[in-house]
C-alpha positions as YAML, in Angstrom:
chain: A
units: angstrom
residues:
- id: 1
  name: VAL
  ca: [58.18, -54.74, 31.27]
- id: 2
  name: GLN
  ca: [61.03, -57.10, 30.48]
- id: 3
  name: LEU
  ca: [61.45, -57.63, 26.76]
- id: 4
  name: GLN
  ca: [63.21, -60.48, 24.95]
- id: 5
  name: ALA
  ca: [63.93, -59.92, 21.27]
- id: 6
  name: SER
  ca: [64.70, -62.73, 18.87]
- id: 7
  name: GLY
  ca: [64.58, -63.68, 15.21]
- id: 8
  name: GLY
  ca: [67.62, -61.94, 13.83]
- id: 9
  name: GLY
  ca: [70.11, -63.67, 11.59]
- id: 10
  name: LEU
  ca: [71.82, -63.75, 8.22]
- id: 11
  name: VAL
  ca: [69.63, -63.46, 5.14]
- id: 12
  name: GLN
  ca: [70.27, -62.84, 1.48]
- id: 13
  name: PRO
  ca: [69.09, -59.64, -0.21]
- id: 14
  name: GLY
  ca: [65.43, -59.95, -1.10]
- id: 15
  name: GLY
  ca: [64.81, -62.38, 1.72]
- id: 16
  name: SER
  ca: [62.57, -62.13, 4.76]
- id: 17
  name: LEU
  ca: [62.88, -62.33, 8.52]
- id: 18
  name: ARG
  ca: [60.40, -61.99, 11.34]
- id: 19
  name: LEU
  ca: [61.59, -60.45, 14.57]
- id: 20
  name: SER
  ca: [59.75, -61.21, 17.79]
- id: 21
  name: CYS
  ca: [59.77, -59.41, 21.11]
- id: 22
  name: ALA
  ca: [58.28, -61.36, 24.00]
- id: 23
  name: ALA
  ca: [57.17, -59.37, 27.04]
- id: 24
  name: SER
  ca: [57.23, -60.63, 30.61]
- id: 25
  name: THR
  ca: [53.84, -59.12, 31.38]
- id: 26
  name: SER
  ca: [50.70, -58.12, 29.56]
- id: 27
  name: ILE
  ca: [51.23, -55.61, 26.76]
- id: 28
  name: ALA
  ca: [47.55, -54.86, 26.28]
- id: 29
  name: SER
  ca: [47.88, -51.60, 28.18]
- id: 30
  name: VAL
  ca: [51.25, -50.60, 26.78]
- id: 31
  name: ASP
  ca: [50.66, -47.31, 25.00]
- id: 32
  name: LEU
  ca: [53.28, -47.67, 22.34]
- id: 33
  name: MET
  ca: [55.54, -50.46, 21.18]
- id: 34
  name: ASN
  ca: [58.37, -49.79, 18.82]
- id: 35
  name: TRP
  ca: [61.20, -51.34, 16.86]
- id: 36
  name: TYR
  ca: [64.43, -49.38, 16.59]
- id: 37
  name: ARG
  ca: [67.65, -50.17, 14.80]
- id: 38
  name: GLN
  ca: [71.19, -49.01, 15.21]
- id: 39
  name: PHE
  ca: [73.88, -48.94, 12.57]
- id: 40
  name: PRO
  ca: [77.53, -49.10, 13.65]
- id: 41
  name: GLY
  ca: [78.66, -45.72, 14.89]
- id: 42
  name: LYS
  ca: [75.18, -44.25, 14.62]
- id: 43
  name: GLN
  ca: [72.40, -43.43, 17.03]
- id: 44
  name: ARG
  ca: [69.43, -45.71, 17.40]
- id: 45
  name: GLY
  ca: [66.60, -44.77, 15.02]
- id: 46
  name: LEU
  ca: [62.91, -45.62, 14.95]
- id: 47
  name: VAL
  ca: [61.91, -48.25, 12.38]
- id: 48
  name: ALA
  ca: [58.24, -48.84, 13.21]
- id: 49
  name: ALA
  ca: [55.71, -48.10, 15.92]
- id: 50
  name: ILE
  ca: [52.33, -49.49, 16.92]
- id: 51
  name: SER
  ca: [49.92, -47.99, 19.42]
- id: 52
  name: SER
  ca: [47.67, -49.83, 21.83]
- id: 53
  name: GLY
  ca: [44.86, -49.14, 19.39]
- id: 54
  name: GLY
  ca: [46.73, -50.69, 16.49]
- id: 55
  name: ASN
  ca: [47.76, -47.54, 14.68]
- id: 56
  name: THR
  ca: [51.12, -47.94, 12.96]
- id: 57
  name: ALA
  ca: [53.89, -45.74, 11.65]
- id: 58
  name: TYR
  ca: [57.05, -46.52, 9.70]
- id: 59
  name: ALA
  ca: [60.32, -44.96, 8.75]
- id: 60
  name: ASP
  ca: [60.29, -43.99, 5.08]
- id: 61
  name: SER
  ca: [63.12, -46.39, 4.36]
- id: 62
  name: VAL
  ca: [61.05, -49.43, 5.34]
- id: 63
  name: LYS
  ca: [57.53, -48.47, 4.21]
- id: 64
  name: GLY
  ca: [56.00, -51.17, 2.06]
- id: 65
  name: ARG
  ca: [58.59, -53.74, 3.16]
- id: 66
  name: PHE
  ca: [58.23, -54.01, 6.94]
- id: 67
  name: THR
  ca: [55.09, -54.66, 8.97]
- id: 68
  name: ILE
  ca: [54.80, -54.17, 12.71]
- id: 69
  name: SER
  ca: [52.17, -56.04, 14.67]
- id: 70
  name: ARG
  ca: [51.35, -56.97, 18.24]
- id: 71
  name: ASP
  ca: [49.59, -59.98, 19.69]
- id: 72
  name: ASN
  ca: [48.29, -58.90, 23.05]
- id: 73
  name: ALA
  ca: [47.13, -62.41, 23.88]
- id: 74
  name: LYS
  ca: [50.69, -63.70, 23.47]
- id: 75
  name: ASN
  ca: [52.32, -60.57, 24.90]
- id: 76
  name: THR
  ca: [54.48, -60.38, 21.80]
- id: 77
  name: LEU
  ca: [55.50, -57.70, 19.35]
- id: 78
  name: TYR
  ca: [56.55, -58.60, 15.82]
- id: 79
  name: LEU
  ca: [58.37, -57.05, 12.91]
- id: 80
  name: GLN
  ca: [57.90, -58.80, 9.57]
- id: 81
  name: MET
  ca: [60.68, -57.72, 7.26]
- id: 82
  name: ASN
  ca: [60.39, -58.50, 3.56]
- id: 83
  name: ASN
  ca: [62.54, -57.65, 0.57]
- id: 84
  name: LEU
  ca: [65.49, -57.06, 2.84]
- id: 85
  name: LYS
  ca: [68.36, -54.95, 1.58]
- id: 86
  name: PRO
  ca: [72.01, -54.80, 2.66]
- id: 87
  name: GLU
  ca: [71.30, -51.37, 4.14]
- id: 88
  name: ASP
  ca: [68.88, -53.00, 6.59]
- id: 89
  name: THR
  ca: [71.87, -54.63, 8.29]
- id: 90
  name: ALA
  ca: [71.78, -53.39, 11.88]
- id: 91
  name: ALA
  ca: [71.14, -54.24, 15.49]
- id: 92
  name: TYR
  ca: [67.39, -54.19, 16.12]
- id: 93
  name: TYR
  ca: [65.76, -53.37, 19.46]
- id: 94
  name: CYS
  ca: [62.21, -53.53, 20.71]
- id: 95
  name: ASN
  ca: [60.83, -50.88, 23.03]
- id: 96
  name: ALA
  ca: [57.73, -50.50, 25.18]
- id: 97
  name: VAL
  ca: [56.50, -47.10, 26.30]
- id: 98
  name: THR
  ca: [53.94, -46.37, 29.00]
- id: 99
  name: ARG
  ca: [53.25, -43.25, 31.02]
- id: 100
  name: THR
  ca: [55.72, -44.40, 33.64]
- id: 101
  name: HIS
  ca: [58.19, -46.68, 31.86]
- id: 102
  name: ASN
  ca: [60.35, -46.83, 28.78]
- id: 103
  name: ASP
  ca: [61.70, -50.37, 28.52]
- id: 104
  name: TRP
  ca: [64.11, -51.92, 26.05]
- id: 105
  name: GLY
  ca: [64.87, -55.42, 24.93]
- id: 106
  name: GLN
  ca: [68.35, -56.62, 24.09]
- id: 107
  name: GLU
  ca: [69.60, -56.39, 20.54]
- id: 108
  name: THR
  ca: [68.92, -58.91, 17.82]
- id: 109
  name: LEU
  ca: [71.30, -58.66, 14.89]
- id: 110
  name: VAL
  ca: [70.13, -58.66, 11.30]
- id: 111
  name: THR
  ca: [72.68, -59.12, 8.53]
- id: 112
  name: VAL
  ca: [71.62, -58.89, 4.90]
- id: 113
  name: SER
  ca: [74.35, -60.16, 2.64]
- id: 114
  name: SER
  ca: [74.92, -62.49, -0.26]
...
């Protein structure tokens, strides 16, 4: 699956952004779709995950602020980010996992600053 992430940008603390990840093929059968983020000099870490059945999981640092969703009809994964904090500043990546593939989109940069 080819993935195209978008929606990053500059936002003030307390603001919101919605990241999108458009897939080149159907995602209905993709077992797991994830959002990761990477801070400078750090390894990529999981932010949120959603299964093909709609079950979700979140990193503790974003629980209650971020919401992951998928629209199988539009072949798109989303990450709604509310109440953003400066520590959310990072490069964000979407990821699709099946039994045979582990595919990544390109980064979309999120900067939270006043």
